[in-house]
């Protein structure tokens, strides 16, 4: 199995680049943001609880997203590998993921960390908010809260994987195609 984490702040291009990476490498895409938005669209109890938290720009509780990833891994026993997008977002999530993969005799092969300046992130997300229908993309205060949550709770996840020498920093500003080629250059399957 080849397992990749696409890492970076909100708006750094994780969703955009994931689409291209799964097409090239045939990995199974697991986006916790997409999984949560499916729960919201289906109006499940979990989705309703998550929406309130997401609309404030905060992180959904670890147990909820770890549970969703566990189910997704169980449901895809034939996958040749996974691309984790937007997960893990806390050190507790990273440890849980390492343990889940270890139970399948697998591990994270590489963490590709997109580097994008804060004002560029704000501008991309507000721009997406004009057309995406995503309620967490329309209000600048919420967008900035999401970036602060990233700085407080998520940036340290890279340190967790740095101790195993698994992190590659990628310039995330430039054309989508240029960034894609920089990501691919770090993937050796
Ligand atoms: P996510 O769905 O993960 O969304 P995101 O990080 O905000 O955006 P993403 O990174 O995918 O967007 P992209 O850059 O591709 O999370 C949403 C919320 O769900 C979180 O705030 C949290 O509440 C909750 N959540 C999700 N996972 C969780 C977890 N594990 N634990 C707890 N809570 C969790 O795109 C942004 C825009 O940039 C797009 O419009 C795109 O077109 C544009 N763009 C991309 N590349 C560009 C480029 N090179 N140049 C210019 N624009 C570009």
PDB file of C-alpha atoms and ligand atoms in Angstrom:
ATOM      1  CA  UNK A   1       0.000   0.000   0.000  1.00  0.00           C
ATOM      2  CA  UNK A   2       1.163   3.552  -0.732  1.00  0.00           C
ATOM      3  CA  UNK A   3      -0.336   6.125   1.636  1.00  0.00           C
ATOM      4  CA  UNK A   4       0.038   9.845   1.166  1.00  0.00           C
ATOM      5  CA  UNK A   5      -1.067  12.799   3.301  1.00  0.00           C
ATOM      6  CA  UNK A   6      -1.704  16.027   1.416  1.00  0.00           C
ATOM      7  CA  UNK A   7      -1.138  18.600   4.120  1.00  0.00           C
ATOM      8  CA  UNK A   8      -1.637  22.361   4.327  1.00  0.00           C
ATOM      9  CA  UNK A   9      -3.816  25.175   5.621  1.00  0.00           C
ATOM     10  CA  UNK A  10      -7.404  25.755   4.451  1.00  0.00           C
ATOM     11  CA  UNK A  11      -7.301  26.998   0.868  1.00  0.00           C
ATOM     12  CA  UNK A  12      -3.797  25.719   0.160  1.00  0.00           C
ATOM     13  CA  UNK A  13      -5.024  23.591  -2.760  1.00  0.00           C
ATOM     14  CA  UNK A  14      -5.489  20.192  -1.095  1.00  0.00           C
ATOM     15  CA  UNK A  15      -8.862  19.496  -2.696  1.00  0.00           C
ATOM     16  CA  UNK A  16      -7.716  20.855  -6.068  1.00  0.00           C
ATOM     17  CA  UNK A  17      -4.500  18.814  -6.182  1.00  0.00           C
ATOM     18  CA  UNK A  18      -6.120  15.656  -4.731  1.00  0.00           C
ATOM     19  CA  UNK A  19      -8.346  15.331  -7.800  1.00  0.00           C
ATOM     20  CA  UNK A  20      -5.297  15.338 -10.065  1.00  0.00           C
ATOM     21  CA  UNK A  21      -3.201  13.042  -7.872  1.00  0.00           C
ATOM     22  CA  UNK A  22      -5.849  10.333  -7.581  1.00  0.00           C
ATOM     23  CA  UNK A  23      -6.319  10.408 -11.366  1.00  0.00           C
ATOM     24  CA  UNK A  24      -2.567   9.896 -11.923  1.00  0.00           C
ATOM     25  CA  UNK A  25      -1.799   7.349  -9.183  1.00  0.00           C
ATOM     26  CA  UNK A  26      -5.104   5.485  -8.658  1.00  0.00           C
ATOM     27  CA  UNK A  27      -5.158   6.086  -4.915  1.00  0.00           C
ATOM     28  CA  UNK A  28      -8.435   6.139  -2.967  1.00  0.00           C
ATOM     29  CA  UNK A  29      -9.248   9.758  -2.009  1.00  0.00           C
ATOM     30  CA  UNK A  30     -10.319  10.243   1.623  1.00  0.00           C
ATOM     31  CA  UNK A  31     -11.284  13.846   2.409  1.00  0.00           C
ATOM     32  CA  UNK A  32     -12.757  14.345   5.863  1.00  0.00           C
ATOM     33  CA  UNK A  33     -14.177  17.697   4.677  1.00  0.00           C
ATOM     34  CA  UNK A  34     -16.057  15.903   1.853  1.00  0.00           C
ATOM     35  CA  UNK A  35     -17.201  13.115   4.202  1.00  0.00           C
ATOM     36  CA  UNK A  36     -18.552  15.716   6.663  1.00  0.00           C
ATOM     37  CA  UNK A  37     -20.286  17.674   3.882  1.00  0.00           C
ATOM     38  CA  UNK A  38     -21.966  14.414   2.720  1.00  0.00           C
ATOM     39  CA  UNK A  39     -23.300  13.929   6.251  1.00  0.00           C
ATOM     40  CA  UNK A  40     -24.603  17.529   6.217  1.00  0.00           C
ATOM     41  CA  UNK A  41     -26.258  17.024   2.811  1.00  0.00           C
ATOM     42  CA  UNK A  42     -27.923  13.829   4.094  1.00  0.00           C
ATOM     43  CA  UNK A  43     -29.063  15.756   7.205  1.00  0.00           C
ATOM     44  CA  UNK A  44     -27.826  13.076   9.593  1.00  0.00           C
ATOM     45  CA  UNK A  45     -27.464  13.822  13.319  1.00  0.00           C
ATOM     46  CA  UNK A  46     -23.670  13.767  12.906  1.00  0.00           C
ATOM     47  CA  UNK A  47     -23.947  16.164   9.954  1.00  0.00           C
ATOM     48  CA  UNK A  48     -26.133  18.616  11.861  1.00  0.00           C
ATOM     49  CA  UNK A  49     -23.706  18.668  14.787  1.00  0.00           C
ATOM     50  CA  UNK A  50     -20.717  19.062  12.452  1.00  0.00           C
ATOM     51  CA  UNK A  51     -22.322  21.927  10.488  1.00  0.00           C
ATOM     52  CA  UNK A  52     -22.606  24.139  13.571  1.00  0.00           C
ATOM     53  CA  UNK A  53     -18.919  23.584  14.337  1.00  0.00           C
ATOM     54  CA  UNK A  54     -17.736  24.002  10.727  1.00  0.00           C
ATOM     55  CA  UNK A  55     -19.734  27.229  10.321  1.00  0.00           C
ATOM     56  CA  UNK A  56     -17.765  28.679  13.237  1.00  0.00           C
ATOM     57  CA  UNK A  57     -14.496  27.723  11.508  1.00  0.00           C
ATOM     58  CA  UNK A  58     -13.594  25.236  14.258  1.00  0.00           C
ATOM     59  CA  UNK A  59     -12.464  21.618  14.086  1.00  0.00           C
ATOM     60  CA  UNK A  60     -14.983  18.793  14.483  1.00  0.00           C
ATOM     61  CA  UNK A  61     -14.157  16.499  17.490  1.00  0.00           C
ATOM     62  CA  UNK A  62     -11.355  13.989  16.908  1.00  0.00           C
ATOM     63  CA  UNK A  63     -13.531  10.964  17.759  1.00  0.00           C
ATOM     64  CA  UNK A  64     -16.001  11.862  14.986  1.00  0.00           C
ATOM     65  CA  UNK A  65     -13.439  12.162  12.176  1.00  0.00           C
ATOM     66  CA  UNK A  66     -11.338   9.208  13.367  1.00  0.00           C
ATOM     67  CA  UNK A  67     -14.525   7.085  13.341  1.00  0.00           C
ATOM     68  CA  UNK A  68     -15.292   8.192   9.771  1.00  0.00           C
ATOM     69  CA  UNK A  69     -11.773   7.329   8.575  1.00  0.00           C
ATOM     70  CA  UNK A  70     -11.918   3.942  10.297  1.00  0.00           C
ATOM     71  CA  UNK A  71     -15.154   3.106   8.445  1.00  0.00           C
ATOM     72  CA  UNK A  72     -13.699   4.346   5.129  1.00  0.00           C
ATOM     73  CA  UNK A  73     -10.578   2.169   5.536  1.00  0.00           C
ATOM     74  CA  UNK A  74     -12.716  -0.877   6.378  1.00  0.00           C
ATOM     75  CA  UNK A  75     -14.922  -0.222   3.345  1.00  0.00           C
ATOM     76  CA  UNK A  76     -11.964  -0.174   0.927  1.00  0.00           C
ATOM     77  CA  UNK A  77      -9.979  -3.363   1.596  1.00  0.00           C
ATOM     78  CA  UNK A  78      -8.845  -3.585  -2.052  1.00  0.00           C
ATOM     79  CA  UNK A  79      -7.378  -0.076  -2.260  1.00  0.00           C
ATOM     80  CA  UNK A  80      -3.771   0.037  -3.443  1.00  0.00           C
ATOM     81  CA  UNK A  81      -3.289   3.075  -1.228  1.00  0.00           C
ATOM     82  CA  UNK A  82      -4.993   6.165   0.179  1.00  0.00           C
ATOM     83  CA  UNK A  83      -4.641   9.894  -0.295  1.00  0.00           C
ATOM     84  CA  UNK A  84      -5.620  11.578   2.985  1.00  0.00           C
ATOM     85  CA  UNK A  85      -6.874  15.129   2.340  1.00  0.00           C
ATOM     86  CA  UNK A  86      -7.638  17.354   5.343  1.00  0.00           C
ATOM     87  CA  UNK A  87      -6.841  14.513   7.758  1.00  0.00           C
ATOM     88  CA  UNK A  88      -5.094  14.267  10.186  1.00  0.00           C
ATOM     89  CA  UNK A  89      -5.668  17.789  11.541  1.00  0.00           C
ATOM     90  CA  UNK A  90      -4.526  17.212  15.154  1.00  0.00           C
ATOM     91  CA  UNK A  91      -1.736  15.154  16.705  1.00  0.00           C
ATOM     92  CA  UNK A  92      -4.373  12.839  18.235  1.00  0.00           C
ATOM     93  CA  UNK A  93      -5.760  12.199  14.742  1.00  0.00           C
ATOM     94  CA  UNK A  94      -2.245  11.508  13.423  1.00  0.00           C
ATOM     95  CA  UNK A  95      -1.548   8.943  16.160  1.00  0.00           C
ATOM     96  CA  UNK A  96      -4.939   7.296  15.575  1.00  0.00           C
ATOM     97  CA  UNK A  97      -4.220   7.104  11.832  1.00  0.00           C
ATOM     98  CA  UNK A  98      -0.764   5.602  12.392  1.00  0.00           C
ATOM     99  CA  UNK A  99      -2.361   2.945  14.635  1.00  0.00           C
ATOM    100  CA  UNK A 100      -5.163   2.171  12.166  1.00  0.00           C
ATOM    101  CA  UNK A 101      -2.633   1.725   9.341  1.00  0.00           C
ATOM    102  CA  UNK A 102      -0.284  -0.327  11.527  1.00  0.00           C
ATOM    103  CA  UNK A 103      -3.151  -2.747  12.212  1.00  0.00           C
ATOM    104  CA  UNK A 104      -3.192  -3.326   8.423  1.00  0.00           C
ATOM    105  CA  UNK A 105       0.623  -3.652   8.256  1.00  0.00           C
ATOM    106  CA  UNK A 106       0.799  -0.297   6.499  1.00  0.00           C
ATOM    107  CA  UNK A 107       2.029   3.219   7.259  1.00  0.00           C
ATOM    108  CA  UNK A 108       2.186   6.744   5.861  1.00  0.00           C
ATOM    109  CA  UNK A 109       4.806   6.865   3.092  1.00  0.00           C
ATOM    110  CA  UNK A 110       5.010  10.624   2.594  1.00  0.00           C
ATOM    111  CA  UNK A 111       3.458  13.899   3.801  1.00  0.00           C
ATOM    112  CA  UNK A 112       3.379  16.600   1.111  1.00  0.00           C
ATOM    113  CA  UNK A 113       2.975  19.982   2.839  1.00  0.00           C
ATOM    114  CA  UNK A 114       1.708  22.865   0.668  1.00  0.00           C
ATOM    115  CA  UNK A 115       3.147  26.282   1.610  1.00  0.00           C
ATOM    116  CA  UNK A 116       0.877  29.284   0.901  1.00  0.00           C
ATOM    117  CA  UNK A 117       0.881  32.794   2.448  1.00  0.00           C
ATOM    118  CA  UNK A 118      -1.992  33.772   4.744  1.00  0.00           C
ATOM    119  CA  UNK A 119      -3.468  36.602   2.635  1.00  0.00           C
ATOM    120  CA  UNK A 120      -3.444  34.362  -0.468  1.00  0.00           C
ATOM    121  CA  UNK A 121      -5.387  31.733   1.532  1.00  0.00           C
ATOM    122  CA  UNK A 122      -8.006  34.292   2.624  1.00  0.00           C
ATOM    123  CA  UNK A 123      -8.411  35.574  -0.911  1.00  0.00           C
ATOM    124  CA  UNK A 124      -8.768  32.044  -2.420  1.00  0.00           C
ATOM    125  CA  UNK A 125     -11.366  30.952   0.128  1.00  0.00           C
ATOM    126  CA  UNK A 126     -13.492  34.123  -0.141  1.00  0.00           C
ATOM    127  CA  UNK A 127     -13.263  33.814  -3.905  1.00  0.00           C
ATOM    128  CA  UNK A 128     -14.457  30.196  -3.760  1.00  0.00           C
ATOM    129  CA  UNK A 129     -17.266  31.341  -1.435  1.00  0.00           C
ATOM    130  CA  UNK A 130     -18.775  33.402  -4.262  1.00  0.00           C
ATOM    131  CA  UNK A 131     -19.723  30.218  -6.135  1.00  0.00           C
ATOM    132  CA  UNK A 132     -19.236  27.120  -3.916  1.00  0.00           C
ATOM    133  CA  UNK A 133     -22.308  27.462  -1.726  1.00  0.00           C
ATOM    134  CA  UNK A 134     -20.038  26.568   1.219  1.00  0.00           C
ATOM    135  CA  UNK A 135     -21.225  28.511   4.259  1.00  0.00           C
ATOM    136  CA  UNK A 136     -17.725  28.399   5.815  1.00  0.00           C
ATOM    137  CA  UNK A 137     -16.225  30.263   2.807  1.00  0.00           C
ATOM    138  CA  UNK A 138     -18.363  33.428   2.746  1.00  0.00           C
ATOM    139  CA  UNK A 139     -17.460  35.281   5.944  1.00  0.00           C
ATOM    140  CA  UNK A 140     -13.945  36.678   6.339  1.00  0.00           C
ATOM    141  CA  UNK A 141     -14.003  36.300  10.144  1.00  0.00           C
ATOM    142  CA  UNK A 142     -14.823  32.575   9.797  1.00  0.00           C
ATOM    143  CA  UNK A 143     -12.168  32.129   7.096  1.00  0.00           C
ATOM    144  CA  UNK A 144      -9.546  33.732   9.364  1.00  0.00           C
ATOM    145  CA  UNK A 145     -10.712  31.538  12.312  1.00  0.00           C
ATOM    146  CA  UNK A 146     -10.124  28.436  10.173  1.00  0.00           C
ATOM    147  CA  UNK A 147      -6.573  29.582   9.454  1.00  0.00           C
ATOM    148  CA  UNK A 148      -6.018  30.291  13.187  1.00  0.00           C
ATOM    149  CA  UNK A 149      -7.319  26.800  14.063  1.00  0.00           C
ATOM    150  CA  UNK A 150      -4.793  25.431  11.570  1.00  0.00           C
ATOM    151  CA  UNK A 151      -1.932  27.420  13.150  1.00  0.00           C
ATOM    152  CA  UNK A 152      -2.930  26.400  16.707  1.00  0.00           C
ATOM    153  CA  UNK A 153      -3.851  22.726  16.250  1.00  0.00           C
ATOM    154  CA  UNK A 154      -2.885  21.433  12.809  1.00  0.00           C
ATOM    155  CA  UNK A 155       0.558  22.848  11.956  1.00  0.00           C
ATOM    156  CA  UNK A 156       2.067  20.612  14.699  1.00  0.00           C
ATOM    157  CA  UNK A 157       0.906  17.510  12.813  1.00  0.00           C
ATOM    158  CA  UNK A 158       3.801  18.134  10.390  1.00  0.00           C
ATOM    159  CA  UNK A 159       6.210  17.951  13.371  1.00  0.00           C
ATOM    160  CA  UNK A 160       4.767  14.543  14.260  1.00  0.00           C
ATOM    161  CA  UNK A 161       5.761  13.221  10.812  1.00  0.00           C
ATOM    162  CA  UNK A 162       9.031  15.216  10.661  1.00  0.00           C
ATOM    163  CA  UNK A 163      10.398  13.007  13.449  1.00  0.00           C
ATOM    164  CA  UNK A 164      10.084  10.093  10.988  1.00  0.00           C
ATOM    165  CA  UNK A 165      11.556  12.219   8.152  1.00  0.00           C
ATOM    166  CA  UNK A 166       8.373  11.900   6.068  1.00  0.00           C
ATOM    167  CA  UNK A 167       7.580  15.567   5.316  1.00  0.00           C
ATOM    168  CA  UNK A 168       8.323  17.282   1.996  1.00  0.00           C
ATOM    169  CA  UNK A 169       7.547  21.000   1.732  1.00  0.00           C
ATOM    170  CA  UNK A 170       5.985  22.080  -1.572  1.00  0.00           C
ATOM    171  CA  UNK A 171       5.586  25.653  -2.864  1.00  0.00           C
ATOM    172  CA  UNK A 172       1.768  25.999  -3.089  1.00  0.00           C
ATOM    173  CA  UNK A 173       1.653  29.330  -4.942  1.00  0.00           C
ATOM    174  CA  UNK A 174       1.833  29.318  -8.726  1.00  0.00           C
ATOM    175  CA  UNK A 175      -0.229  27.585 -11.389  1.00  0.00           C
ATOM    176  CA  UNK A 176      -2.191  24.425 -10.491  1.00  0.00           C
ATOM    177  CA  UNK A 177      -0.152  22.519 -13.110  1.00  0.00           C
ATOM    178  CA  UNK A 178       3.247  23.680 -11.758  1.00  0.00           C
ATOM    179  CA  UNK A 179       2.278  22.734  -8.209  1.00  0.00           C
ATOM    180  CA  UNK A 180       0.998  19.357  -9.410  1.00  0.00           C
ATOM    181  CA  UNK A 181       4.350  18.588 -11.068  1.00  0.00           C
ATOM    182  CA  UNK A 182       6.224  19.570  -7.863  1.00  0.00           C
ATOM    183  CA  UNK A 183       3.996  17.174  -5.883  1.00  0.00           C
ATOM    184  CA  UNK A 184       4.488  14.337  -8.385  1.00  0.00           C
ATOM    185  CA  UNK A 185       8.271  14.778  -8.222  1.00  0.00           C
ATOM    186  CA  UNK A 186       8.124  13.685  -4.562  1.00  0.00           C
ATOM    187  CA  UNK A 187       5.957  10.612  -5.138  1.00  0.00           C
ATOM    188  CA  UNK A 188       7.862   7.399  -5.715  1.00  0.00           C
ATOM    189  CA  UNK A 189       5.496   4.446  -5.939  1.00  0.00           C
TER     190      UNK A 189
HETATM  191  P1  LIG B   1     -11.896  20.967   4.220  1.00  0.00           P
HETATM  192  O1  LIG B   1     -12.995  20.446   3.399  1.00  0.00           O
HETATM  193  O2  LIG B   1     -10.708  20.075   4.434  1.00  0.00           O
HETATM  194  O3  LIG B   1     -11.538  22.294   3.447  1.00  0.00           O
HETATM  195  P2  LIG B   1     -10.340  23.282   3.369  1.00  0.00           P
HETATM  196  O4  LIG B   1      -9.115  22.778   4.054  1.00  0.00           O
HETATM  197  O5  LIG B   1     -10.897  24.556   3.862  1.00  0.00           O
HETATM  198  O6  LIG B   1     -10.086  23.494   1.808  1.00  0.00           O
HETATM  199  P3  LIG B   1      -9.154  22.812   0.752  1.00  0.00           P
HETATM  200  O7  LIG B   1      -7.729  22.936   1.187  1.00  0.00           O
HETATM  201  O8  LIG B   1      -9.625  21.455   0.359  1.00  0.00           O
HETATM  202  O9  LIG B   1      -9.481  23.762  -0.479  1.00  0.00           O
HETATM  203  P4  LIG B   1      -8.564  24.006  -1.698  1.00  0.00           P
HETATM  204  O10 LIG B   1      -7.315  24.530  -1.097  1.00  0.00           O
HETATM  205  O11 LIG B   1      -8.481  22.862  -2.608  1.00  0.00           O
HETATM  206  O12 LIG B   1     -12.392  21.420   5.684  1.00  0.00           O
HETATM  207  C1  LIG B   1     -13.586  22.139   5.920  1.00  0.00           C
HETATM  208  C2  LIG B   1     -13.961  22.078   7.412  1.00  0.00           C
HETATM  209  O13 LIG B   1     -14.318  20.717   7.783  1.00  0.00           O
HETATM  210  C3  LIG B   1     -12.870  22.443   8.437  1.00  0.00           C
HETATM  211  O14 LIG B   1     -12.802  23.850   8.659  1.00  0.00           O
HETATM  212  C4  LIG B   1     -13.337  21.661   9.698  1.00  0.00           C
HETATM  213  O15 LIG B   1     -14.356  22.345  10.392  1.00  0.00           O
HETATM  214  C5  LIG B   1     -13.921  20.383   9.121  1.00  0.00           C
HETATM  215  N1  LIG B   1     -12.940  19.278   9.087  1.00  0.00           N
HETATM  216  C6  LIG B   1     -12.495  18.666   7.941  1.00  0.00           C
HETATM  217  N2  LIG B   1     -11.603  17.704   8.264  1.00  0.00           N
HETATM  218  C7  LIG B   1     -11.469  17.710   9.616  1.00  0.00           C
HETATM  219  C8  LIG B   1     -10.665  16.967  10.533  1.00  0.00           C
HETATM  220  N3  LIG B   1      -9.811  16.024  10.108  1.00  0.00           N
HETATM  221  N4  LIG B   1     -10.763  17.248  11.863  1.00  0.00           N
HETATM  222  C9  LIG B   1     -11.607  18.183  12.307  1.00  0.00           C
HETATM  223  N5  LIG B   1     -12.399  18.939  11.491  1.00  0.00           N
HETATM  224  C10 LIG B   1     -12.331  18.708  10.144  1.00  0.00           C
HETATM  225  O16 LIG B   1      -9.234  25.147  -2.506  1.00  0.00           O
HETATM  226  C11 LIG B   1      -9.383  26.456  -2.066  1.00  0.00           C
HETATM  227  C12 LIG B   1      -9.594  27.392  -3.275  1.00  0.00           C
HETATM  228  O17 LIG B   1      -8.304  27.701  -3.808  1.00  0.00           O
HETATM  229  C13 LIG B   1     -10.398  26.815  -4.419  1.00  0.00           C
HETATM  230  O18 LIG B   1     -11.324  27.785  -4.841  1.00  0.00           O
HETATM  231  C14 LIG B   1      -9.379  26.539  -5.496  1.00  0.00           C
HETATM  232  O19 LIG B   1      -9.899  26.697  -6.799  1.00  0.00           O
HETATM  233  C15 LIG B   1      -8.321  27.595  -5.213  1.00  0.00           C
HETATM  234  N6  LIG B   1      -6.982  27.183  -5.631  1.00  0.00           N
HETATM  235  C16 LIG B   1      -6.430  25.957  -5.506  1.00  0.00           C
HETATM  236  N7  LIG B   1      -5.183  25.951  -6.013  1.00  0.00           N
HETATM  237  C17 LIG B   1      -4.929  27.230  -6.450  1.00  0.00           C
HETATM  238  C18 LIG B   1      -3.796  27.859  -7.072  1.00  0.00           C
HETATM  239  N8  LIG B   1      -2.661  27.193  -7.336  1.00  0.00           N
HETATM  240  N9  LIG B   1      -3.874  29.170  -7.352  1.00  0.00           N
HETATM  241  C19 LIG B   1      -5.012  29.858  -7.107  1.00  0.00           C
HETATM  242  N10 LIG B   1      -6.135  29.314  -6.539  1.00  0.00           N
HETATM  243  C20 LIG B   1      -6.084  28.013  -6.216  1.00  0.00           C
END
